[in-house]
Amino acid sequence: MTSPILRLEDVHKSYGALQVLKGVSLTVQPREVVVLVGPSGSGKSTLLRCINLLNPPTKGRIWLEDQEITAPGVNQDRVRQRIGMVFQEFNLFTHLTALGNVMIGLVKVRKMRKNEARDLAMFELERVGLADRANYYPAQLSGGQKQRVAIARALGMDPHIMLFDEPTSALDPELTGEVLAVMQKLASEGMTMIVVSHEMGFARQVADRIVFMEGGVVVEEGTPQQMFEQPRHERTRAFLRNIAQ
Amino acid sequence: MKKQMLVIPALIAVILAISACGGTPAAQPTQPPAQPTQPAAPAEGKLAQIRAAGKLIVGTSADYPPYESIDANGNFVGFDMDLIRAIGEKLGVEVEIRDMPFDSLIASLQEGKIDAVIAAMQATAERDEKVDFTIPYRMTKDAFIGAGNTTIIMTKPEDAAGLTIGVQTGTVQEGWIQKNLVAKGLTPADKVFSYERADQAALDLASGRLQLVLMDAEPALELAKQNGLKVLLVTETTAEGGKSIAIPEGASDLKAELDRIIQGLIDDGTVKALEEKHGLP
Amino acid sequence: MELLQNLLTTFNFIVQGLWVTISVTAVALTVGLAIGLVMAVARVYGHPALQMAVSAYSVVVRAVPVIVIIFILFFVISRYVNLSPFWAGALALGFASGAYQTEIFRGALQAVQPGQMIAARAIGMSRLQAIQSIVLPQALRLALPAWGNEATLVLKDSTLVFAVGVPEILRRAQQVSARTFEPFLAFGVALLLYLALTLITTQALQWLERRYRLQV
């Protein structure tokens, strides 16, 4: 048994009086693909932002590989380099080309020389099938292309784990396929991934494990087969039946 | 409301910070910081300072021919300019002339930016509180002027009562009008117009917006000649004393020396010669 | 013929103030830019106490006529630091413009979508790196039209430095007018010079705007 790549222990997050996460514990193994599902407001996105410390937990502990990243004195910027994140709204840097979006982290954060950074950035754009769009600005790209550039940008940092926050929710249905295909390819290459998504087809095909959250806690988790065919909780059954339609 | 209350202490902090900044020894490593209530340079020993520097820095407002103006080549010319250069020669120092607005002259002198002011300036009581003056180098006359086709006839300054009149702001003439015509109810306050410069008033005179302009006699003659205006009355009544050089308050050694030089230039006929050169009566 | 001769003499004299006007404006805009950028970043991303200090600076300076700031800098500050009229006037103008530029850049920084900062942090950039490399470059582009307007205002405010004895275009026009009694000629030349300066400035800025327009 390998040691887990990510371990969450009783993670809480509140904003003032509002409790969003009420004690989430989760373990993710290397190369595992975990799909987080649950009704809106159940705390899935908040959980992702706790994991990469964009919104650090108010209580509880998180380990990334051997390091407790919630410990005081941890360099959070260094932690985030190891955790790639893809957003629902893409958040591409509007003043930079596709290539520039991928390069800037390499130059500013990984301190690579420009030539090296350009080569690696082109490689990452090829990986998501957008080498021919390298010099386009975000405004000149379709939604699906934008999201693929965003994935390339995250991959450029050589992350140990990737977080996807509803990566296809803002896309027209005909554009979701190209993004899901890239994600599927990443999974097959062995990338560890946590995906918040309502794409049940993707979950069924690609996920090693599905985690159902509601009201800030994990209600149930299991393999896609277990979860879709023999869920133990009535809530899980109802939610998955609903969303499948 | 809360925000505004917070701004005030912050404002005070900023002001304190600014004054503290100015006082840091780093700004002037060789001198202790001066007290904010005093000018930068002590007025006492001013003459020695000027002699040591070899240079007398003089402020003027070069838009008042024939006393001071700038010729097409950018040189300061006029009666005052020639006079101050003659004075500089007697003092044995170079004269550097700086042009600035008339209203800034006294403040510049107080703050030690310049050593003296020569700008056809009269020693009014108000000015005398802030700076010192030499003896007059020329006694003053004023003139009332009107448009070329005016029908107004004047025999004494009080004949201006009730007429629309223009003066240069901050001048002795403005003070006389306010005290003797407006304050006594002879002229409504809204019939007195103050101009930054006398030539602006002359333009309004020509265009019919004013009936009279009261100003120093000599430039008035010049203006009248150039613009076809009519000189109605030349008088000493409205003028006070004469034109003097302003120097920093308390600069007694400088005053003594300048007074001596000016008297000498009057006595030896230099002033008279300059008056003739510049067409002054 | 005589008019042409007069025009030429007048122009030659006044145009000597052109360089003064340009220098004063350039110094003031540069100083204001430096102040404005630093203050705006402090105002948007700084510690609350810092934010308040910046607000105070901005409110006070914008409430005070520029001429008052020029006088204060020249007559009060220069008791301690030896400033020439040129530098006192130009710096005072820059100090005042800094407050306006602070507001311009504050608005621009706040107009950059929050997702940009979040995405920058997510790839491991520090806050400072994210501001420098992602937020500021976008804010500068957003600020350009308002900044161009401020540039023309500072150009016009540069006439105020004559209060401390810097002979710029307007003062030279006054001097000619006092000597020749031809105000229309003198101020007409001044008008043309300011018009030319403003046109050149706005054209240059419009070119910059087109060149760096943000594609949204």
XYZ file of C-alpha atoms in Angstrom:
742
model
C 0.000 0.000 0.000
C 1.451 3.359 -1.076
C 1.150 6.366 1.216
C -1.734 8.749 0.350
C -0.970 11.878 -1.713
C -3.599 13.927 0.102
C -5.224 13.496 3.500
C -7.931 15.708 5.037
C -8.756 15.346 8.708
C -11.927 16.879 10.096
C -11.756 20.016 7.899
C -14.107 22.847 8.894
C -14.652 26.132 7.118
C -16.923 28.929 8.218
C -17.472 32.486 7.056
C -18.546 34.350 10.150
C -21.549 32.501 11.490
C -22.044 30.539 8.282
C -20.635 27.015 8.523
C -19.905 25.698 5.039
C -17.749 22.666 5.879
C -18.605 20.765 9.040
C -15.858 18.222 9.383
C -14.710 16.604 6.147
C -12.205 13.753 6.189
C -10.901 12.380 2.913
C -7.907 10.416 1.686
C -6.716 10.403 -1.925
C -4.174 7.924 -3.267
C -1.654 8.749 -6.015
C -3.075 8.374 -9.550
C -6.590 8.260 -8.141
C -9.440 10.185 -9.792
C -12.056 11.350 -7.285
C -15.292 12.977 -8.451
C -17.076 15.165 -5.884
C -20.805 15.393 -6.366
C -23.588 16.987 -4.397
C -26.267 19.660 -4.554
C -25.171 23.284 -4.888
C -24.175 24.798 -1.570
C -22.993 21.458 -0.241
C -19.428 22.801 0.095
C -17.676 21.051 -2.825
C -16.033 24.186 -4.277
C -15.168 25.425 -0.801
C -13.467 22.116 -0.114
C -11.274 22.515 -3.219
C -10.287 26.029 -2.141
C -9.420 24.728 1.326
C -7.172 22.078 -0.196
C -5.019 24.553 -2.131
C -5.225 27.089 0.720
C -6.910 29.813 -1.349
C -9.360 29.802 1.573
C -7.540 27.995 4.392
C -9.708 25.840 6.687
C -10.824 27.346 9.967
C -10.292 24.017 11.727
C -8.828 20.642 10.858
C -5.621 19.529 9.180
C -4.519 18.735 5.622
C -1.457 16.739 4.528
C -0.062 16.935 1.014
C 2.313 14.039 0.536
C 4.421 14.096 3.737
C 3.837 17.720 4.633
C 1.081 19.108 6.834
C 0.168 22.160 4.760
C -2.166 23.601 7.407
C 0.712 23.815 9.905
C 1.756 27.345 10.875
C 4.733 28.734 8.973
C 4.129 26.744 5.809
C 4.920 28.656 2.600
C 1.492 28.615 0.999
C 2.783 29.823 -2.382
C 5.056 26.793 -2.594
C 2.146 24.509 -1.665
C -0.031 25.943 -4.439
C 2.670 25.255 -7.019
C 2.173 21.554 -6.346
C -1.621 21.776 -6.650
C -3.042 22.670 -10.045
C -6.473 24.279 -10.154
C -8.954 24.768 -12.972
C -11.900 27.126 -12.498
C -15.456 27.122 -13.750
C -14.930 30.613 -15.212
C -11.505 29.756 -16.746
C -9.915 32.928 -15.322
C -7.389 33.206 -18.130
C -5.168 36.285 -17.867
C -6.887 38.572 -20.345
C -3.807 40.630 -21.238
C -1.748 37.590 -22.283
C -1.935 35.221 -25.239
C -2.601 31.511 -24.731
C 1.150 30.977 -24.765
C 1.662 33.899 -22.366
C -0.884 32.445 -19.969
C 1.060 29.214 -19.740
C 4.476 30.892 -19.731
C 3.999 33.470 -17.031
C 3.941 30.977 -14.145
C 6.981 29.234 -15.543
C 8.931 32.481 -15.721
C 7.708 34.217 -12.559
C 7.185 31.258 -10.232
C 9.374 28.457 -11.527
C 12.025 31.038 -12.520
C 12.667 29.375 -15.866
C 14.477 31.216 -18.643
C 12.206 32.573 -21.389
C 13.357 30.123 -24.071
C 12.893 27.130 -21.811
C 9.541 28.444 -20.639
C 8.363 28.962 -24.206
C 9.311 25.415 -25.191
C 7.587 23.889 -22.176
C 4.515 26.083 -22.647
C 4.236 24.985 -26.267
C 4.534 21.390 -25.129
C 1.674 21.867 -22.644
C -0.481 23.570 -25.298
C 0.161 20.614 -27.612
C -0.901 18.325 -24.791
C -4.331 19.985 -24.773
C -4.398 20.191 -28.576
C -4.043 23.993 -28.878
C -0.530 24.523 -30.238
C -2.073 26.298 -33.235
C -3.799 28.821 -30.956
C -0.656 29.813 -29.034
C -0.741 33.451 -30.129
C -4.472 34.011 -29.660
C -5.789 36.164 -26.851
C -8.424 34.661 -24.535
C -11.116 36.823 -26.148
C -10.358 35.152 -29.477
C -10.855 31.616 -28.118
C -14.030 29.574 -27.623
C -15.039 28.544 -24.097
C -13.760 25.011 -24.564
C -10.453 26.308 -25.884
C -10.152 28.705 -22.969
C -10.650 25.905 -20.487
C -8.056 23.764 -22.225
C -5.562 26.657 -22.068
C -6.377 26.950 -18.354
C -5.602 23.248 -17.955
C -2.321 23.705 -19.833
C -1.488 26.639 -17.579
C -2.006 24.479 -14.479
C -0.066 21.553 -15.987
C 2.895 23.816 -16.716
C 3.534 24.143 -13.005
C 4.111 20.364 -12.895
C 1.461 19.790 -10.226
C 1.300 16.622 -8.129
C -2.473 16.813 -7.986
C -5.091 18.676 -10.023
C -8.317 20.208 -8.747
C -11.162 20.871 -11.205
C -13.964 23.153 -10.007
C -16.947 22.456 -12.288
C -14.724 22.755 -15.384
C -17.547 22.362 -17.910
C -20.429 24.168 -16.165
C -19.883 27.447 -17.982
C -19.627 25.796 -21.402
C -22.203 25.238 -24.121
C -23.040 21.504 -24.235
C -21.314 20.991 -27.576
C -18.037 22.302 -26.116
C -17.893 20.123 -22.985
C -16.651 17.089 -24.892
C -13.261 18.541 -25.819
C -12.552 19.518 -22.210
C -13.666 16.167 -20.797
C -11.518 14.397 -23.400
C -8.431 16.297 -22.192
C -9.281 15.427 -18.591
C -9.758 11.774 -19.481
C -6.378 11.736 -21.204
C -4.777 13.259 -18.115
C -6.357 10.589 -15.930
C -5.072 7.844 -18.188
C -1.579 9.337 -17.937
C -1.768 8.827 -14.195
C -2.563 12.359 -12.928
C -4.149 12.476 -9.489
C -7.374 14.475 -9.822
C -10.232 15.745 -7.693
C -13.108 16.863 -9.895
C -16.242 18.719 -8.866
C -18.676 17.964 -11.670
C -22.204 17.109 -12.670
C -21.009 15.137 -15.703
C -22.180 11.684 -14.636
C -20.957 10.042 -17.847
C -17.468 11.251 -17.081
C -17.780 10.145 -13.454
C -18.911 6.690 -14.415
C -16.157 6.207 -17.001
C -13.155 7.908 -15.451
C -13.621 8.112 -11.670
C -12.024 5.602 -9.348
C -14.224 6.883 -6.576
C -17.262 9.093 -6.216
C -17.761 11.210 -3.089
C -21.243 12.527 -2.346
C -21.359 15.668 -0.189
C -24.330 17.422 1.315
C -24.636 20.119 3.972
C -20.887 20.417 4.454
C -20.210 16.750 5.205
C -19.381 13.632 3.180
C -22.551 11.514 3.116
C -21.222 8.532 1.242
C -18.341 7.445 -0.983
C -17.580 4.437 -3.137
C -16.716 3.180 -6.602
C -18.943 4.408 -9.437
C -20.529 0.993 -9.614
C -21.430 0.976 -5.896
C -22.646 4.541 -5.946
C -24.774 4.326 -9.038
C -26.148 0.811 -8.474
C -26.252 0.172 -4.716
C -26.001 3.403 -2.759
C -26.451 2.868 0.969
C -28.135 6.207 1.627
C -31.484 7.275 0.319
C -30.141 10.858 -0.188
C -27.406 9.586 -2.492
C -29.845 7.532 -4.482
C -32.235 10.444 -4.888
C -29.506 12.885 -5.908
C -27.869 10.603 -8.460
C -31.204 9.563 -9.930
C -32.148 13.221 -10.289
C -28.950 14.269 -11.913
C -28.835 11.309 -14.294
C -31.974 12.549 -15.995
C -19.950 59.617 9.283
C -17.560 57.204 10.972
C -15.271 57.305 7.986
C -15.098 61.088 8.062
C -14.199 61.064 11.731
C -11.301 58.757 10.970
C -10.029 60.944 8.149
C -9.317 63.890 10.453
C -6.743 62.201 12.714
C -5.196 60.674 9.627
C -5.000 64.136 8.087
C -3.284 65.516 11.164
C -0.850 62.617 11.016
C -0.058 63.393 7.397
C 0.550 67.068 8.168
C 2.776 66.152 11.115
C 4.643 63.703 8.928
C 5.214 66.389 6.303
C 6.513 68.912 8.820
C 8.649 66.227 10.469
C 10.102 65.305 7.092
C 11.159 68.857 6.412
C 12.918 69.030 9.760
C 15.062 65.916 9.390
C 18.759 66.656 9.744
C 19.344 64.679 6.553
C 17.905 67.542 4.530
C 20.515 69.977 5.762
C 23.266 68.000 7.424
C 25.438 70.974 8.276
C 22.766 73.194 9.827
C 20.362 72.640 12.669
C 16.747 72.715 11.485
C 15.337 76.217 11.450
C 12.329 77.183 13.518
C 9.208 77.101 11.311
C 8.220 80.602 12.412
C 11.393 82.176 11.040
C 12.607 82.631 7.494
C 15.318 80.275 6.312
C 18.052 82.864 6.453
C 18.421 85.272 9.363
C 17.761 88.844 8.220
C 20.549 90.091 10.422
C 23.812 90.035 8.517
C 21.959 89.978 5.198
C 24.378 92.468 3.653
C 27.370 90.315 4.563
C 25.612 87.290 3.089
C 24.944 89.072 -0.186
C 28.522 90.287 -0.387
C 29.799 86.790 0.388
C 27.591 85.327 -2.337
C 28.688 88.075 -4.719
C 25.127 88.192 -5.968
C 21.983 90.174 -5.228
C 18.840 88.230 -6.155
C 16.061 90.666 -7.005
C 12.420 89.860 -7.639
C 10.272 91.878 -10.009
C 7.057 91.525 -11.983
C 8.147 92.258 -15.515
C 4.856 93.410 -17.011
C 4.960 97.092 -16.061
C 6.712 99.247 -18.618
C 8.511 101.614 -18.459
C 9.585 100.422 -14.989
C 10.065 96.746 -15.772
C 9.390 94.580 -18.771
C 11.099 92.021 -20.951
C 12.322 92.934 -24.417
C 12.055 90.699 -27.474
C 15.432 89.153 -26.667
C 14.306 88.183 -23.169
C 16.297 90.877 -21.321
C 14.883 92.707 -18.318
C 14.572 96.370 -19.288
C 13.128 99.526 -17.738
C 13.820 102.237 -15.158
C 13.804 99.889 -12.156
C 16.040 97.407 -13.931
C 18.654 100.019 -14.806
C 18.475 101.420 -11.288
C 18.954 98.101 -9.539
C 21.910 97.306 -11.793
C 23.444 100.655 -10.866
C 22.872 99.810 -7.205
C 24.459 96.396 -7.693
C 27.503 98.067 -9.183
C 27.861 100.302 -6.110
C 27.403 97.282 -3.846
C 30.063 95.454 -5.829
C 27.862 92.432 -6.549
C 26.224 90.848 -9.560
C 22.458 91.399 -9.904
C 20.229 88.431 -10.727
C 16.645 89.340 -11.622
C 13.768 86.900 -11.208
C 10.343 87.448 -12.714
C 7.277 86.414 -10.714
C 3.686 87.554 -10.186
C 3.407 90.791 -8.215
C 1.386 88.982 -5.532
C 4.168 86.455 -4.934
C 6.924 89.037 -4.439
C 6.430 89.815 -0.739
C 6.007 86.148 0.180
C 9.160 85.234 -1.757
C 11.060 87.953 0.070
C 9.751 86.797 3.456
C 10.785 83.234 2.744
C 14.279 84.257 1.680
C 13.823 83.167 -1.932
C 15.006 86.598 -3.055
C 17.082 89.309 -1.374
C 15.119 92.357 -2.519
C 12.110 93.474 -4.562
C 12.110 96.299 -7.078
C 8.757 96.549 -8.832
C 7.584 100.158 -8.704
C 6.385 99.157 -5.244
C 5.181 101.564 -2.598
C 5.781 101.128 1.100
C 2.198 100.724 2.322
C 1.554 100.168 6.026
C 0.271 96.694 5.243
C 3.436 95.706 3.400
C 5.610 97.416 5.976
C 4.400 94.961 8.609
C 5.897 92.077 6.707
C 9.025 93.511 5.115
C 11.215 96.613 5.351
C 11.599 99.343 2.757
C 14.434 101.589 1.653
C 13.933 105.302 1.291
C 11.908 106.104 -1.860
C 13.989 106.288 -5.028
C 11.201 108.146 -6.811
C 8.120 110.017 -5.581
C 4.869 108.839 -7.033
C 2.080 110.441 -9.006
C -1.101 108.734 -10.102
C -3.220 109.301 -13.176
C -6.893 108.841 -13.996
C -7.346 107.792 -17.620
C -10.437 107.399 -19.728
C -11.343 106.180 -23.215
C -10.147 108.356 -26.132
C -13.629 109.757 -26.747
C -14.611 110.208 -23.101
C -16.494 113.358 -22.062
C -15.557 113.091 -18.401
C -13.723 116.097 -16.974
C -11.811 115.816 -13.722
C -10.237 118.488 -11.554
C -9.754 116.461 -8.375
C -9.707 112.722 -7.545
C -13.136 112.879 -5.851
C -14.660 113.667 -9.274
C -14.409 109.916 -9.900
C -17.319 109.375 -7.489
C -20.072 107.157 -8.906
C -18.175 106.193 -12.066
C -17.172 102.681 -13.090
C -13.471 102.395 -12.293
C -10.729 99.845 -12.712
C -7.611 99.401 -10.566
C -4.815 96.889 -10.200
C -5.526 94.508 -7.363
C -3.569 94.972 -4.154
C -2.296 98.439 -5.101
C -2.291 101.745 -3.280
C -4.781 103.079 -5.832
C -7.234 100.304 -5.036
C -6.879 101.157 -1.339
C -7.539 104.847 -1.973
C -10.707 104.127 -4.003
C -12.019 101.754 -1.361
C -11.304 104.168 1.504
C -12.319 107.473 -0.049
C -15.096 106.542 -2.481
C -16.609 103.144 -1.603
C -16.424 103.382 2.205
C -17.973 106.862 2.070
C -20.809 105.650 -0.143
C -19.836 107.837 -3.089
C -19.274 104.848 -5.402
C -21.145 101.521 -5.180
C -18.765 98.600 -4.468
C -19.884 96.813 -7.628
C -18.607 99.679 -9.786
C -15.005 99.051 -8.726
C -13.165 96.372 -10.711
C -9.818 94.931 -9.657
C -7.452 93.588 -12.302
C -4.392 91.435 -12.006
C -2.585 93.749 -14.356
C -3.107 97.381 -15.270
C -2.959 96.738 -19.024
C -6.006 94.469 -18.686
C -7.898 97.360 -17.115
C -6.771 99.597 -19.980
C -8.201 97.126 -22.489
C -11.569 97.211 -20.742
C -11.368 100.971 -20.765
C -10.909 100.956 -24.533
C -13.795 98.502 -24.966
C -16.132 100.695 -22.908
C -16.585 98.328 -19.979
C -14.901 100.868 -17.676
C -15.216 104.656 -17.514
C -11.982 105.269 -15.615
C -8.762 103.588 -14.634
C -6.646 104.841 -11.746
C -3.012 103.838 -11.870
C 0.576 105.023 -11.555
C 1.052 108.091 -13.723
C 4.037 106.956 -15.755
C 2.714 103.680 -17.112
C -0.617 105.454 -17.532
C 0.993 107.947 -19.909
C 2.567 105.061 -21.806
C -0.711 103.132 -21.996
C -2.621 106.219 -23.071
C -0.116 106.935 -25.822
C -0.144 103.361 -27.172
C -3.889 102.755 -26.977
C -5.214 106.226 -27.776
C -6.596 106.785 -24.272
C -7.081 110.170 -22.593
C -5.248 111.267 -19.450
C -7.871 113.071 -17.329
C -5.948 113.944 -14.183
C -2.460 113.573 -12.778
C -2.405 113.832 -9.005
C -0.334 113.133 -5.907
C -3.414 112.900 -3.683
C -4.148 109.264 -4.309
C -0.491 108.236 -4.202
C 1.350 107.530 -1.019
C 4.989 108.399 -0.726
C 7.188 106.963 -3.383
C 8.590 103.815 -4.863
C 10.972 101.894 -2.669
C 12.969 98.708 -2.727
C 11.596 96.045 -0.364
C 14.078 94.043 1.702
C 13.650 91.371 4.379
C 12.234 92.489 7.722
C 15.000 93.430 10.141
C 17.786 93.545 7.568
C 19.029 96.802 9.051
C 22.546 96.621 7.657
C 21.230 96.073 4.128
C 18.748 98.934 4.547
C 21.434 101.339 5.742
C 23.688 100.470 2.819
C 20.910 100.666 0.192
C 19.578 103.950 1.606
C 23.090 105.400 1.372
C 23.528 104.190 -2.232
C 20.067 105.411 -3.336
C 20.641 108.836 -1.815
C 23.979 108.950 -3.620
C 22.377 108.062 -6.975
C 19.721 110.736 -6.488
C 22.313 113.304 -5.496
C 24.708 112.616 -8.372
C 21.914 112.825 -10.966
C 21.911 109.147 -11.974
C 18.223 108.763 -11.114
C 17.349 111.875 -13.059
C 19.241 110.593 -16.093
C 17.451 107.256 -15.931
C 14.065 108.982 -15.666
C 14.816 110.902 -18.835
C 16.074 107.790 -20.609
C 12.774 105.999 -19.902
C 10.546 108.987 -20.546
C 9.356 109.403 -16.983
C 8.054 112.831 -15.928
C 4.042 92.519 -43.525
C 4.341 94.269 -40.187
C 1.809 91.901 -38.695
C 3.802 88.940 -39.927
C 6.957 90.419 -38.431
C 5.163 90.976 -35.109
C 3.791 87.476 -35.184
C 7.230 86.030 -35.782
C 8.853 88.052 -32.977
C 6.030 87.210 -30.605
C 6.151 83.535 -31.524
C 9.926 83.341 -31.128
C 9.694 84.840 -27.681
C 6.791 82.781 -26.375
C 8.004 79.506 -27.846
C 10.969 79.677 -25.473
C 8.476 78.836 -22.745
C 7.455 75.680 -24.589
C 10.329 73.646 -23.244
C 9.554 74.848 -19.689
C 5.915 73.862 -20.065
C 6.833 70.450 -21.470
C 9.433 69.796 -18.755
C 7.132 70.847 -15.921
C 4.333 68.684 -17.310
C 6.594 65.682 -17.883
C 8.096 65.851 -14.390
C 4.680 66.335 -12.794
C 3.119 63.451 -14.700
C 6.002 61.117 -13.890
C 5.995 61.998 -10.199
C 2.203 61.715 -10.148
C 2.386 58.339 -11.883
C 4.822 56.954 -9.333
C 2.767 58.306 -6.432
C -0.518 57.218 -7.997
C 0.572 53.634 -8.658
C 2.061 53.070 -5.215
C -0.850 54.765 -3.452
C -3.487 52.921 -5.459
C -1.905 49.540 -4.727
C -1.673 50.496 -1.042
C -5.249 51.699 -1.126
C -6.618 48.475 -2.636
C -4.299 45.823 -1.206
C -2.646 47.492 1.794
C -3.163 47.220 5.528
C -6.344 49.027 6.694
C -4.285 51.738 8.409
C -2.371 52.289 5.188
C -5.611 52.404 3.211
C -6.840 55.132 5.518
C -3.651 57.171 5.196
C -3.912 56.961 1.401
C -7.575 58.003 1.494
C -6.634 60.994 3.626
C -3.901 62.033 1.177
C -6.245 61.646 -1.755
C -9.164 63.495 -0.167
C -7.094 66.366 1.204
C -4.998 66.963 -1.908
C -7.989 66.812 -4.214
C -9.892 69.220 -1.962
C -7.117 71.836 -2.116
C -6.534 74.031 -5.174
C -3.282 73.071 -6.891
C -1.983 76.619 -6.557
C -2.135 76.289 -2.749
C -0.068 73.109 -2.886
C 2.475 74.874 -5.077
C 2.750 77.733 -2.593
C 3.073 75.370 0.362
C 5.766 73.336 -1.306
C 7.673 76.376 -2.462
C 7.354 78.585 0.577
C 7.079 76.111 3.441
C 8.872 72.919 2.471
C 11.698 74.761 0.755
C 12.626 76.402 4.041
C 14.237 73.096 4.876
C 15.142 71.699 1.486
C 16.645 73.966 -1.125
C 14.289 73.690 -4.086
C 14.514 75.750 -7.241
C 11.240 77.301 -8.428
C 11.176 74.821 -11.317
C 11.445 71.773 -9.097
C 9.134 73.159 -6.440
C 6.484 73.892 -9.058
C 6.884 70.625 -10.942
C 6.979 68.487 -7.794
C 3.966 70.263 -6.296
C 2.057 69.688 -9.512
C 3.122 66.033 -9.425
C 2.119 65.728 -5.773
C -1.336 67.053 -6.646
C -1.653 64.936 -9.777
C -0.637 61.923 -7.688
C -3.899 62.180 -5.782
C -5.954 62.186 -8.962
C -3.870 59.383 -10.436
C -4.353 57.395 -7.214
C -8.089 57.508 -7.812
C -7.699 56.601 -11.492
C -5.550 53.564 -10.709
C -7.644 52.558 -7.693
C -10.714 52.390 -9.928
C -8.778 50.458 -12.562
C -7.381 47.973 -10.027
C -10.857 47.374 -8.669
C -12.212 46.903 -12.186
C -9.891 43.946 -12.811
C -11.921 40.788 -12.268
C -11.229 39.114 -8.899
C -10.757 35.779 -10.699
C -7.503 37.113 -12.164
C -5.953 37.447 -8.722
C -7.285 34.054 -7.621
C -5.961 32.319 -10.729
C -2.561 33.968 -10.253
C -2.379 32.819 -6.649
C -3.489 29.332 -7.703
C -0.381 28.860 -9.857
C 1.785 29.751 -6.872
C 2.346 33.482 -7.358
C 2.803 35.550 -4.213
C 0.414 38.455 -3.693
C 3.056 40.910 -4.845
C 3.871 38.851 -7.938
C 0.200 38.574 -8.800
C -0.247 42.349 -8.469
C 2.875 43.073 -10.537
C 2.460 40.538 -13.314
C -1.280 40.087 -13.624
C -3.424 42.784 -12.004
C -1.344 45.924 -12.657
C -0.753 45.286 -16.376
C -4.488 44.930 -16.853
C -5.296 47.898 -14.622
C -2.858 50.106 -16.550
C -4.643 49.322 -19.781
C -8.016 50.037 -18.200
C -6.690 53.296 -16.758
C -5.291 54.649 -20.010
C -8.295 56.736 -21.173
C -8.715 58.439 -17.783
C -4.967 58.889 -17.499
C -4.873 60.621 -20.871
C -7.455 63.060 -19.614
C -5.378 63.710 -16.500
C -2.321 64.331 -18.686
C -4.064 67.149 -20.548
C -5.282 68.625 -17.241
C -1.744 68.637 -15.846
C -0.548 70.287 -19.052
C -3.003 73.102 -18.444
C -2.229 73.263 -14.716
C 1.429 73.768 -15.624
C 0.551 77.447 -16.150
C 0.219 77.690 -12.358
C 3.937 77.232 -11.738
C 4.478 80.807 -12.761
C 3.201 81.699 -9.302
C 6.648 80.809 -8.026
C 8.450 82.404 -10.954
C 8.839 79.709 -13.614
C 8.464 81.436 -16.994
C 6.286 79.029 -18.974
C 4.220 79.730 -22.098
C 1.433 81.726 -20.476
C 3.768 84.026 -18.543
C 5.800 84.709 -21.635
C 2.583 85.635 -23.416
C 1.748 88.026 -20.548
C 5.192 89.591 -20.828
C 4.797 90.163 -24.562
C 1.305 91.502 -24.086
C 2.535 93.987 -21.457
C 5.301 95.187 -23.768
C 3.502 95.325 -27.123
C -0.083 95.971 -25.989
C -1.173 93.325 -28.461
C -2.839 90.765 -26.204
C -4.667 88.997 -29.032
C -1.448 88.225 -30.811
C 0.360 87.157 -27.633
C -2.392 84.994 -26.187
C -3.289 83.698 -29.630
C 0.221 82.306 -29.974
C -0.072 80.797 -26.483
C -3.409 79.248 -27.450
C -1.911 77.657 -30.549
C 1.010 76.235 -28.597
C -1.274 74.681 -25.948
C -3.566 73.365 -28.647
C -0.633 71.748 -30.439
C 0.665 70.205 -27.212
C -2.748 68.852 -26.274
C -3.314 67.400 -29.734
C 0.065 65.683 -29.763
C -0.508 64.291 -26.269
C -3.973 62.946 -27.027
C -2.835 61.424 -30.320
C 0.058 59.654 -28.608
C -2.220 58.332 -25.891
C -4.837 57.169 -28.365
C -2.150 55.256 -30.191
C -1.146 53.632 -26.879
C -4.776 52.802 -26.168
C -5.198 51.089 -29.519
C -1.907 49.284 -29.163
C -2.635 47.909 -25.686
C -6.376 47.608 -25.726
C -7.586 44.690 -23.543
C -9.501 42.114 -25.511
C -12.543 41.248 -23.453
